[in-house]
Amino acid sequence: MRKLILATRNLDKVKEIKEILGDLNLEILDLNNYSNIPEIVEDGETFEDNAIKKAREVFKIVKLPVLSDDSGLEVEILNNQPGIRSARFAGEPTNYTKNNEKLLKMLDNVPDEFRKAQFRCIVVFKTKNEEILAEGICKGRILRQMRGSGGFGYDPLFIPDGYEQTYAEMPQEVKNKISHRAIALKNIKPFILEYFDKI
Ligand code: ITT
């Protein structure tokens, strides 16, 4: 039974994870398929804490291999804010446009050379006997206005180092090769493959 449960309700993440893990020949479900799983309170102090918590809570209920993703944007001059608060930066419920507007306002008078930022993603693969963590980081900078309509979240404001387009302007296949999420998943893929090849 090659079933993997994504410990997320965020459909933007689900879409990217499914595209990136598409070659693994797995049946991938997410929490939108499990209405009995309550909202998980993300009260950890790090991406690792939150990713582990999501993986453990979902595993307890589904008892199938679980993959969680905790991710966000760290802006250097803002002491790595919004960080673990990226989803709800401008308040609840998550609103990507308001989050981007708040970020732009906070960086209003900040010159280009101080607009360095990075996306970070921690993924956790949890099975009955194992709990494996992997990380992916993508460094770049924050623009002065939103550009592009692809992707999600802070994508219209983020240009990865070595590129001219924002995450939201580049083709999704390119984002899925270079992104923080792509790197984290590339690092954890061998462990997922090993598990499913063994059973
Ligand atoms: P789950 O906890 O259900 O997985 P969530 O959206 O609450 O969903 P996080 O707590 O990990 O997930 O917060 C992720 C936020 O970080 C997301 O809402 C975006 O604001 C930002 N983010 C993460 N990855 C991103 C990406 O690839 N592009 C743009 N923004 C991203």
PDB file of C-alpha atoms and ligand atoms in Angstrom:
ATOM      1  CA  MET A   1       0.000   0.000   0.000  1.00  0.00           C
ATOM      2  CA  ARG A   2       1.906   3.020  -1.259  1.00  0.00           C
ATOM      3  CA  LYS A   3      -0.108   5.708   0.523  1.00  0.00           C
ATOM      4  CA  LEU A   4       1.402   8.941   1.811  1.00  0.00           C
ATOM      5  CA  ILE A   5      -0.629  11.412   3.864  1.00  0.00           C
ATOM      6  CA  LEU A   6       0.362  15.077   3.704  1.00  0.00           C
ATOM      7  CA  ALA A   7      -0.150  16.721   7.106  1.00  0.00           C
ATOM      8  CA  THR A   8      -1.461  19.944   5.606  1.00  0.00           C
ATOM      9  CA  ARG A   9      -4.704  21.554   4.527  1.00  0.00           C
ATOM     10  CA  ASN A  10      -2.890  24.175   2.437  1.00  0.00           C
ATOM     11  CA  LEU A  11      -3.801  23.281  -1.155  1.00  0.00           C
ATOM     12  CA  ASP A  12      -0.980  25.421  -2.560  1.00  0.00           C
ATOM     13  CA  LYS A  13       1.536  23.266  -0.709  1.00  0.00           C
ATOM     14  CA  VAL A  14      -0.312  20.082  -1.680  1.00  0.00           C
ATOM     15  CA  LYS A  15      -0.113  20.991  -5.374  1.00  0.00           C
ATOM     16  CA  GLU A  16       3.639  21.655  -5.234  1.00  0.00           C
ATOM     17  CA  ILE A  17       4.441  18.576  -3.134  1.00  0.00           C
ATOM     18  CA  LYS A  18       2.448  16.347  -5.486  1.00  0.00           C
ATOM     19  CA  GLU A  19       4.299  17.778  -8.492  1.00  0.00           C
ATOM     20  CA  ILE A  20       7.707  17.385  -6.845  1.00  0.00           C
ATOM     21  CA  LEU A  21       7.048  13.815  -5.617  1.00  0.00           C
ATOM     22  CA  GLY A  22       5.176  12.853  -8.795  1.00  0.00           C
ATOM     23  CA  ASP A  23       7.812  10.332  -9.865  1.00  0.00           C
ATOM     24  CA  LEU A  24       7.519   8.240  -6.683  1.00  0.00           C
ATOM     25  CA  ASN A  25       4.372   6.419  -7.793  1.00  0.00           C
ATOM     26  CA  LEU A  26       2.550   7.015  -4.501  1.00  0.00           C
ATOM     27  CA  GLU A  27      -1.080   7.660  -3.716  1.00  0.00           C
ATOM     28  CA  ILE A  28      -0.870  11.062  -2.036  1.00  0.00           C
ATOM     29  CA  LEU A  29      -3.723  12.292   0.170  1.00  0.00           C
ATOM     30  CA  ASP A  30      -3.927  15.394   2.372  1.00  0.00           C
ATOM     31  CA  LEU A  31      -5.969  16.576   5.339  1.00  0.00           C
ATOM     32  CA  ASN A  32      -8.744  17.805   3.084  1.00  0.00           C
ATOM     33  CA  ASN A  33      -9.452  14.071   2.656  1.00  0.00           C
ATOM     34  CA  TYR A  34      -9.728  13.637   6.459  1.00  0.00           C
ATOM     35  CA  SER A  35     -12.493  15.744   7.954  1.00  0.00           C
ATOM     36  CA  ASN A  36     -12.047  13.974  11.334  1.00  0.00           C
ATOM     37  CA  ILE A  37      -8.617  15.513  11.966  1.00  0.00           C
ATOM     38  CA  PRO A  38      -8.883  18.643  14.123  1.00  0.00           C
ATOM     39  CA  GLU A  39      -6.987  21.866  13.425  1.00  0.00           C
ATOM     40  CA  ILE A  40      -3.396  21.490  14.664  1.00  0.00           C
ATOM     41  CA  VAL A  41      -2.249  24.401  16.816  1.00  0.00           C
ATOM     42  CA  GLU A  42       1.155  25.552  15.577  1.00  0.00           C
ATOM     43  CA  ASP A  43       2.574  26.716  18.892  1.00  0.00           C
ATOM     44  CA  GLY A  44       6.197  25.661  18.436  1.00  0.00           C
ATOM     45  CA  GLU A  45       9.107  28.087  18.472  1.00  0.00           C
ATOM     46  CA  THR A  46      10.761  26.758  15.340  1.00  0.00           C
ATOM     47  CA  PHE A  47       9.813  25.339  11.957  1.00  0.00           C
ATOM     48  CA  GLU A  48      11.168  22.001  13.224  1.00  0.00           C
ATOM     49  CA  ASP A  49       8.850  22.018  16.298  1.00  0.00           C
ATOM     50  CA  ASN A  50       5.801  22.733  14.176  1.00  0.00           C
ATOM     51  CA  ALA A  51       6.653  20.251  11.434  1.00  0.00           C
ATOM     52  CA  ILE A  52       7.226  17.476  14.003  1.00  0.00           C
ATOM     53  CA  LYS A  53       4.002  18.317  15.827  1.00  0.00           C
ATOM     54  CA  LYS A  54       1.959  18.213  12.596  1.00  0.00           C
ATOM     55  CA  ALA A  55       3.511  14.876  11.562  1.00  0.00           C
ATOM     56  CA  ARG A  56       2.977  13.261  14.992  1.00  0.00           C
ATOM     57  CA  GLU A  57      -0.613  14.419  15.470  1.00  0.00           C
ATOM     58  CA  VAL A  58      -1.669  13.266  12.033  1.00  0.00           C
ATOM     59  CA  PHE A  59       0.196   9.959  12.328  1.00  0.00           C
ATOM     60  CA  LYS A  60      -1.608   9.229  15.632  1.00  0.00           C
ATOM     61  CA  ILE A  61      -4.915   9.345  13.793  1.00  0.00           C
ATOM     62  CA  VAL A  62      -4.225   7.982  10.294  1.00  0.00           C
ATOM     63  CA  LYS A  63      -1.558   5.395  11.242  1.00  0.00           C
ATOM     64  CA  LEU A  64      -0.121   5.636   7.737  1.00  0.00           C
ATOM     65  CA  PRO A  65       3.147   7.248   6.555  1.00  0.00           C
ATOM     66  CA  VAL A  66       2.887  11.025   6.968  1.00  0.00           C
ATOM     67  CA  LEU A  67       4.780  13.929   5.432  1.00  0.00           C
ATOM     68  CA  SER A  68       4.505  17.383   7.026  1.00  0.00           C
ATOM     69  CA  ASP A  69       5.822  20.735   5.774  1.00  0.00           C
ATOM     70  CA  ASP A  70       6.424  23.791   7.903  1.00  0.00           C
ATOM     71  CA  SER A  71       7.770  26.699   5.963  1.00  0.00           C
ATOM     72  CA  GLY A  72       8.059  30.455   5.790  1.00  0.00           C
ATOM     73  CA  LEU A  73       9.980  33.544   4.811  1.00  0.00           C
ATOM     74  CA  GLU A  74      12.855  34.979   6.868  1.00  0.00           C
ATOM     75  CA  VAL A  75      13.792  38.592   6.152  1.00  0.00           C
ATOM     76  CA  GLU A  76      17.259  39.462   7.422  1.00  0.00           C
ATOM     77  CA  ILE A  77      16.682  43.090   8.406  1.00  0.00           C
ATOM     78  CA  LEU A  78      13.469  42.136  10.228  1.00  0.00           C
ATOM     79  CA  ASN A  79      15.316  39.689  12.498  1.00  0.00           C
ATOM     80  CA  ASN A  80      14.043  36.818  10.365  1.00  0.00           C
ATOM     81  CA  GLN A  81      10.378  37.820  10.577  1.00  0.00           C
ATOM     82  CA  PRO A  82       7.793  36.734   9.538  1.00  0.00           C
ATOM     83  CA  GLY A  83       9.439  33.285  10.045  1.00  0.00           C
ATOM     84  CA  ILE A  84       7.149  30.775  11.726  1.00  0.00           C
ATOM     85  CA  ARG A  85       4.403  33.402  11.651  1.00  0.00           C
ATOM     86  CA  SER A  86       4.483  33.697   7.855  1.00  0.00           C
ATOM     87  CA  ALA A  87       0.984  32.263   7.309  1.00  0.00           C
ATOM     88  CA  ARG A  88      -0.762  34.576   9.762  1.00  0.00           C
ATOM     89  CA  PHE A  89       1.590  37.590   9.587  1.00  0.00           C
ATOM     90  CA  ALA A  90      -1.260  40.088   9.019  1.00  0.00           C
ATOM     91  CA  GLY A  91      -3.681  38.208  11.287  1.00  0.00           C
ATOM     92  CA  GLU A  92      -6.187  35.358  11.050  1.00  0.00           C
ATOM     93  CA  PRO A  93      -7.366  33.913   8.752  1.00  0.00           C
ATOM     94  CA  THR A  94      -4.410  33.685   6.391  1.00  0.00           C
ATOM     95  CA  ASN A  95      -4.590  36.346   3.671  1.00  0.00           C
ATOM     96  CA  TYR A  96      -1.686  36.304   1.216  1.00  0.00           C
ATOM     97  CA  THR A  97      -2.328  39.834  -0.132  1.00  0.00           C
ATOM     98  CA  LYS A  98      -2.514  41.390   3.327  1.00  0.00           C
ATOM     99  CA  ASN A  99       0.661  39.551   4.363  1.00  0.00           C
ATOM    100  CA  ASN A 100       2.512  40.914   1.319  1.00  0.00           C
ATOM    101  CA  GLU A 101       1.229  44.438   1.924  1.00  0.00           C
ATOM    102  CA  LYS A 102       2.317  44.315   5.570  1.00  0.00           C
ATOM    103  CA  LEU A 103       5.777  43.115   4.566  1.00  0.00           C
ATOM    104  CA  LEU A 104       6.153  45.845   1.926  1.00  0.00           C
ATOM    105  CA  LYS A 105       5.155  48.484   4.476  1.00  0.00           C
ATOM    106  CA  MET A 106       7.714  47.243   7.003  1.00  0.00           C
ATOM    107  CA  LEU A 107      10.424  47.427   4.324  1.00  0.00           C
ATOM    108  CA  ASP A 108       9.259  50.802   2.995  1.00  0.00           C
ATOM    109  CA  ASN A 109      12.488  52.762   3.361  1.00  0.00           C
ATOM    110  CA  VAL A 110      14.884  49.852   3.255  1.00  0.00           C
ATOM    111  CA  PRO A 111      17.456  50.121   0.423  1.00  0.00           C
ATOM    112  CA  ASP A 112      17.993  47.257  -2.013  1.00  0.00           C
ATOM    113  CA  GLU A 113      21.171  45.925  -0.417  1.00  0.00           C
ATOM    114  CA  PHE A 114      19.331  45.324   2.869  1.00  0.00           C
ATOM    115  CA  ARG A 115      16.369  43.444   1.410  1.00  0.00           C
ATOM    116  CA  LYS A 116      17.962  39.990   1.730  1.00  0.00           C
ATOM    117  CA  ALA A 117      15.611  37.151   2.633  1.00  0.00           C
ATOM    118  CA  GLN A 118      15.323  33.407   2.510  1.00  0.00           C
ATOM    119  CA  PHE A 119      12.551  30.864   2.361  1.00  0.00           C
ATOM    120  CA  ARG A 120      12.986  27.913   4.694  1.00  0.00           C
ATOM    121  CA  CYS A 121      11.135  24.614   4.604  1.00  0.00           C
ATOM    122  CA  ILE A 122      11.312  21.757   7.082  1.00  0.00           C
ATOM    123  CA  VAL A 123       9.718  18.481   6.106  1.00  0.00           C
ATOM    124  CA  VAL A 124       9.159  15.508   8.396  1.00  0.00           C
ATOM    125  CA  PHE A 125       8.527  11.972   7.175  1.00  0.00           C
ATOM    126  CA  LYS A 126       6.944   9.911   9.942  1.00  0.00           C
ATOM    127  CA  THR A 127       6.205   6.208   9.965  1.00  0.00           C
ATOM    128  CA  LYS A 128       5.627   3.743  12.818  1.00  0.00           C
ATOM    129  CA  ASN A 129       9.349   3.331  13.494  1.00  0.00           C
ATOM    130  CA  GLU A 130      10.940   6.409  11.988  1.00  0.00           C
ATOM    131  CA  GLU A 131      10.821  10.179  12.090  1.00  0.00           C
ATOM    132  CA  ILE A 132      13.074  11.862   9.550  1.00  0.00           C
ATOM    133  CA  LEU A 133      13.629  15.607   9.140  1.00  0.00           C
ATOM    134  CA  ALA A 134      15.014  17.456   6.147  1.00  0.00           C
ATOM    135  CA  GLU A 135      15.553  21.133   5.403  1.00  0.00           C
ATOM    136  CA  GLY A 136      15.562  23.284   2.299  1.00  0.00           C
ATOM    137  CA  ILE A 137      16.609  26.924   2.043  1.00  0.00           C
ATOM    138  CA  CYS A 138      16.360  29.286  -0.921  1.00  0.00           C
ATOM    139  CA  LYS A 139      18.122  32.642  -0.608  1.00  0.00           C
ATOM    140  CA  GLY A 140      17.058  35.789  -2.391  1.00  0.00           C
ATOM    141  CA  ARG A 141      15.659  39.286  -1.900  1.00  0.00           C
ATOM    142  CA  ILE A 142      12.385  41.131  -1.442  1.00  0.00           C
ATOM    143  CA  LEU A 143      11.132  43.399  -4.241  1.00  0.00           C
ATOM    144  CA  ARG A 144       9.422  46.788  -3.799  1.00  0.00           C
ATOM    145  CA  GLN A 145       6.184  45.732  -5.483  1.00  0.00           C
ATOM    146  CA  MET A 146       4.423  42.458  -6.216  1.00  0.00           C
ATOM    147  CA  ARG A 147       5.165  40.836  -9.575  1.00  0.00           C
ATOM    148  CA  GLY A 148       3.571  37.755 -11.125  1.00  0.00           C
ATOM    149  CA  SER A 149       0.480  35.680 -10.585  1.00  0.00           C
ATOM    150  CA  GLY A 150       1.823  32.139 -10.147  1.00  0.00           C
ATOM    151  CA  GLY A 151       2.659  30.351  -6.938  1.00  0.00           C
ATOM    152  CA  PHE A 152       1.213  31.538  -3.621  1.00  0.00           C
ATOM    153  CA  GLY A 153       1.972  33.424  -0.434  1.00  0.00           C
ATOM    154  CA  TYR A 154       4.994  35.726  -0.672  1.00  0.00           C
ATOM    155  CA  ASP A 155       5.958  34.457  -4.157  1.00  0.00           C
ATOM    156  CA  PRO A 156       5.205  37.805  -5.947  1.00  0.00           C
ATOM    157  CA  LEU A 157       7.735  39.586  -3.701  1.00  0.00           C
ATOM    158  CA  PHE A 158      10.613  37.101  -3.717  1.00  0.00           C
ATOM    159  CA  ILE A 159      13.422  36.882  -6.287  1.00  0.00           C
ATOM    160  CA  PRO A 160      15.780  33.935  -5.748  1.00  0.00           C
ATOM    161  CA  ASP A 161      19.512  34.684  -6.087  1.00  0.00           C
ATOM    162  CA  GLY A 162      20.690  34.185  -9.676  1.00  0.00           C
ATOM    163  CA  TYR A 163      17.242  34.862 -11.185  1.00  0.00           C
ATOM    164  CA  GLU A 164      15.456  37.941 -12.568  1.00  0.00           C
ATOM    165  CA  GLN A 165      11.913  36.660 -12.089  1.00  0.00           C
ATOM    166  CA  THR A 166       9.979  36.325  -8.860  1.00  0.00           C
ATOM    167  CA  TYR A 167       8.799  32.893  -7.705  1.00  0.00           C
ATOM    168  CA  ALA A 168       5.362  34.039  -8.977  1.00  0.00           C
ATOM    169  CA  GLU A 169       6.645  34.980 -12.457  1.00  0.00           C
ATOM    170  CA  MET A 170       8.767  31.923 -13.215  1.00  0.00           C
ATOM    171  CA  PRO A 171       7.152  28.782 -14.622  1.00  0.00           C
ATOM    172  CA  GLN A 172       5.977  26.464 -11.828  1.00  0.00           C
ATOM    173  CA  GLU A 173       8.424  23.781 -13.053  1.00  0.00           C
ATOM    174  CA  VAL A 174      11.303  26.163 -12.395  1.00  0.00           C
ATOM    175  CA  LYS A 175      10.074  27.068  -8.895  1.00  0.00           C
ATOM    176  CA  ASN A 176       9.647  23.356  -8.219  1.00  0.00           C
ATOM    177  CA  LYS A 177      13.301  22.732  -9.113  1.00  0.00           C
ATOM    178  CA  ILE A 178      14.923  25.472  -7.058  1.00  0.00           C
ATOM    179  CA  SER A 179      12.542  26.260  -4.192  1.00  0.00           C
ATOM    180  CA  HIS A 180      13.073  25.689  -0.465  1.00  0.00           C
ATOM    181  CA  ARG A 181      10.325  23.045  -0.678  1.00  0.00           C
ATOM    182  CA  ALA A 182      11.948  21.336  -3.692  1.00  0.00           C
ATOM    183  CA  ILE A 183      15.302  21.155  -1.866  1.00  0.00           C
ATOM    184  CA  ALA A 184      13.775  19.818   1.373  1.00  0.00           C
ATOM    185  CA  LEU A 185      11.838  17.185  -0.566  1.00  0.00           C
ATOM    186  CA  LYS A 186      14.892  16.222  -2.616  1.00  0.00           C
ATOM    187  CA  ASN A 187      16.730  15.629   0.669  1.00  0.00           C
ATOM    188  CA  ILE A 188      13.989  13.466   2.157  1.00  0.00           C
ATOM    189  CA  LYS A 189      13.044  11.585  -1.030  1.00  0.00           C
ATOM    190  CA  PRO A 190      15.602   8.765  -0.612  1.00  0.00           C
ATOM    191  CA  PHE A 191      14.178   7.976   2.839  1.00  0.00           C
ATOM    192  CA  ILE A 192      10.616   7.907   1.533  1.00  0.00           C
ATOM    193  CA  LEU A 193      11.680   5.654  -1.341  1.00  0.00           C
ATOM    194  CA  GLU A 194      13.598   3.344   0.969  1.00  0.00           C
ATOM    195  CA  TYR A 195      10.574   2.968   3.240  1.00  0.00           C
ATOM    196  CA  PHE A 196       8.151   2.132   0.433  1.00  0.00           C
ATOM    197  CA  ASP A 197      10.610  -0.202  -1.269  1.00  0.00           C
ATOM    198  CA  LYS A 198      10.959  -2.179   1.977  1.00  0.00           C
ATOM    199  CA  ILE A 199       7.260  -2.743   2.631  1.00  0.00           C
TER     200      ILE A 199
HETATM  201  P1  ITT B   1      -0.328  23.844   7.102  1.00  0.00           P
HETATM  202  O1  ITT B   1       0.158  24.187   8.487  1.00  0.00           O
HETATM  203  O2  ITT B   1      -1.711  23.220   7.085  1.00  0.00           O
HETATM  204  O3  ITT B   1       0.667  23.032   6.339  1.00  0.00           O
HETATM  205  P2  ITT B   1       0.020  26.674   6.590  1.00  0.00           P
HETATM  206  O4  ITT B   1      -0.240  27.534   5.395  1.00  0.00           O
HETATM  207  O5  ITT B   1      -0.506  27.135   7.925  1.00  0.00           O
HETATM  208  O6  ITT B   1      -0.521  25.204   6.263  1.00  0.00           O
HETATM  209  P3  ITT B   1       2.747  27.048   7.496  1.00  0.00           P
HETATM  210  O7  ITT B   1       2.376  27.275   8.906  1.00  0.00           O
HETATM  211  O8  ITT B   1       3.934  26.188   7.188  1.00  0.00           O
HETATM  212  O9  ITT B   1       1.549  26.401   6.675  1.00  0.00           O
HETATM  213  O10 ITT B   1       2.952  28.486   6.829  1.00  0.00           O
HETATM  214  C1  ITT B   1       3.392  28.580   5.536  1.00  0.00           C
HETATM  215  C2  ITT B   1       3.344  30.032   5.100  1.00  0.00           C
HETATM  216  O11 ITT B   1       4.644  30.433   4.670  1.00  0.00           O
HETATM  217  C3  ITT B   1       2.421  30.202   3.916  1.00  0.00           C
HETATM  218  O12 ITT B   1       1.110  30.571   4.317  1.00  0.00           O
HETATM  219  C4  ITT B   1       3.110  31.312   3.132  1.00  0.00           C
HETATM  220  O13 ITT B   1       2.729  32.548   3.662  1.00  0.00           O
HETATM  221  C5  ITT B   1       4.586  31.073   3.435  1.00  0.00           C
HETATM  222  N1  ITT B   1       5.176  30.187   2.417  1.00  0.00           N
HETATM  223  C6  ITT B   1       5.635  28.908   2.591  1.00  0.00           C
HETATM  224  N2  ITT B   1       6.086  28.396   1.443  1.00  0.00           N
HETATM  225  C7  ITT B   1       5.893  29.341   0.510  1.00  0.00           C
HETATM  226  C8  ITT B   1       6.132  29.395  -0.873  1.00  0.00           C
HETATM  227  O14 ITT B   1       6.621  28.373  -1.554  1.00  0.00           O
HETATM  228  N3  ITT B   1       5.828  30.522  -1.502  1.00  0.00           N
HETATM  229  C9  ITT B   1       5.315  31.579  -0.850  1.00  0.00           C
HETATM  230  N4  ITT B   1       5.027  31.608   0.441  1.00  0.00           N
HETATM  231  C10 ITT B   1       5.314  30.477   1.131  1.00  0.00           C
END
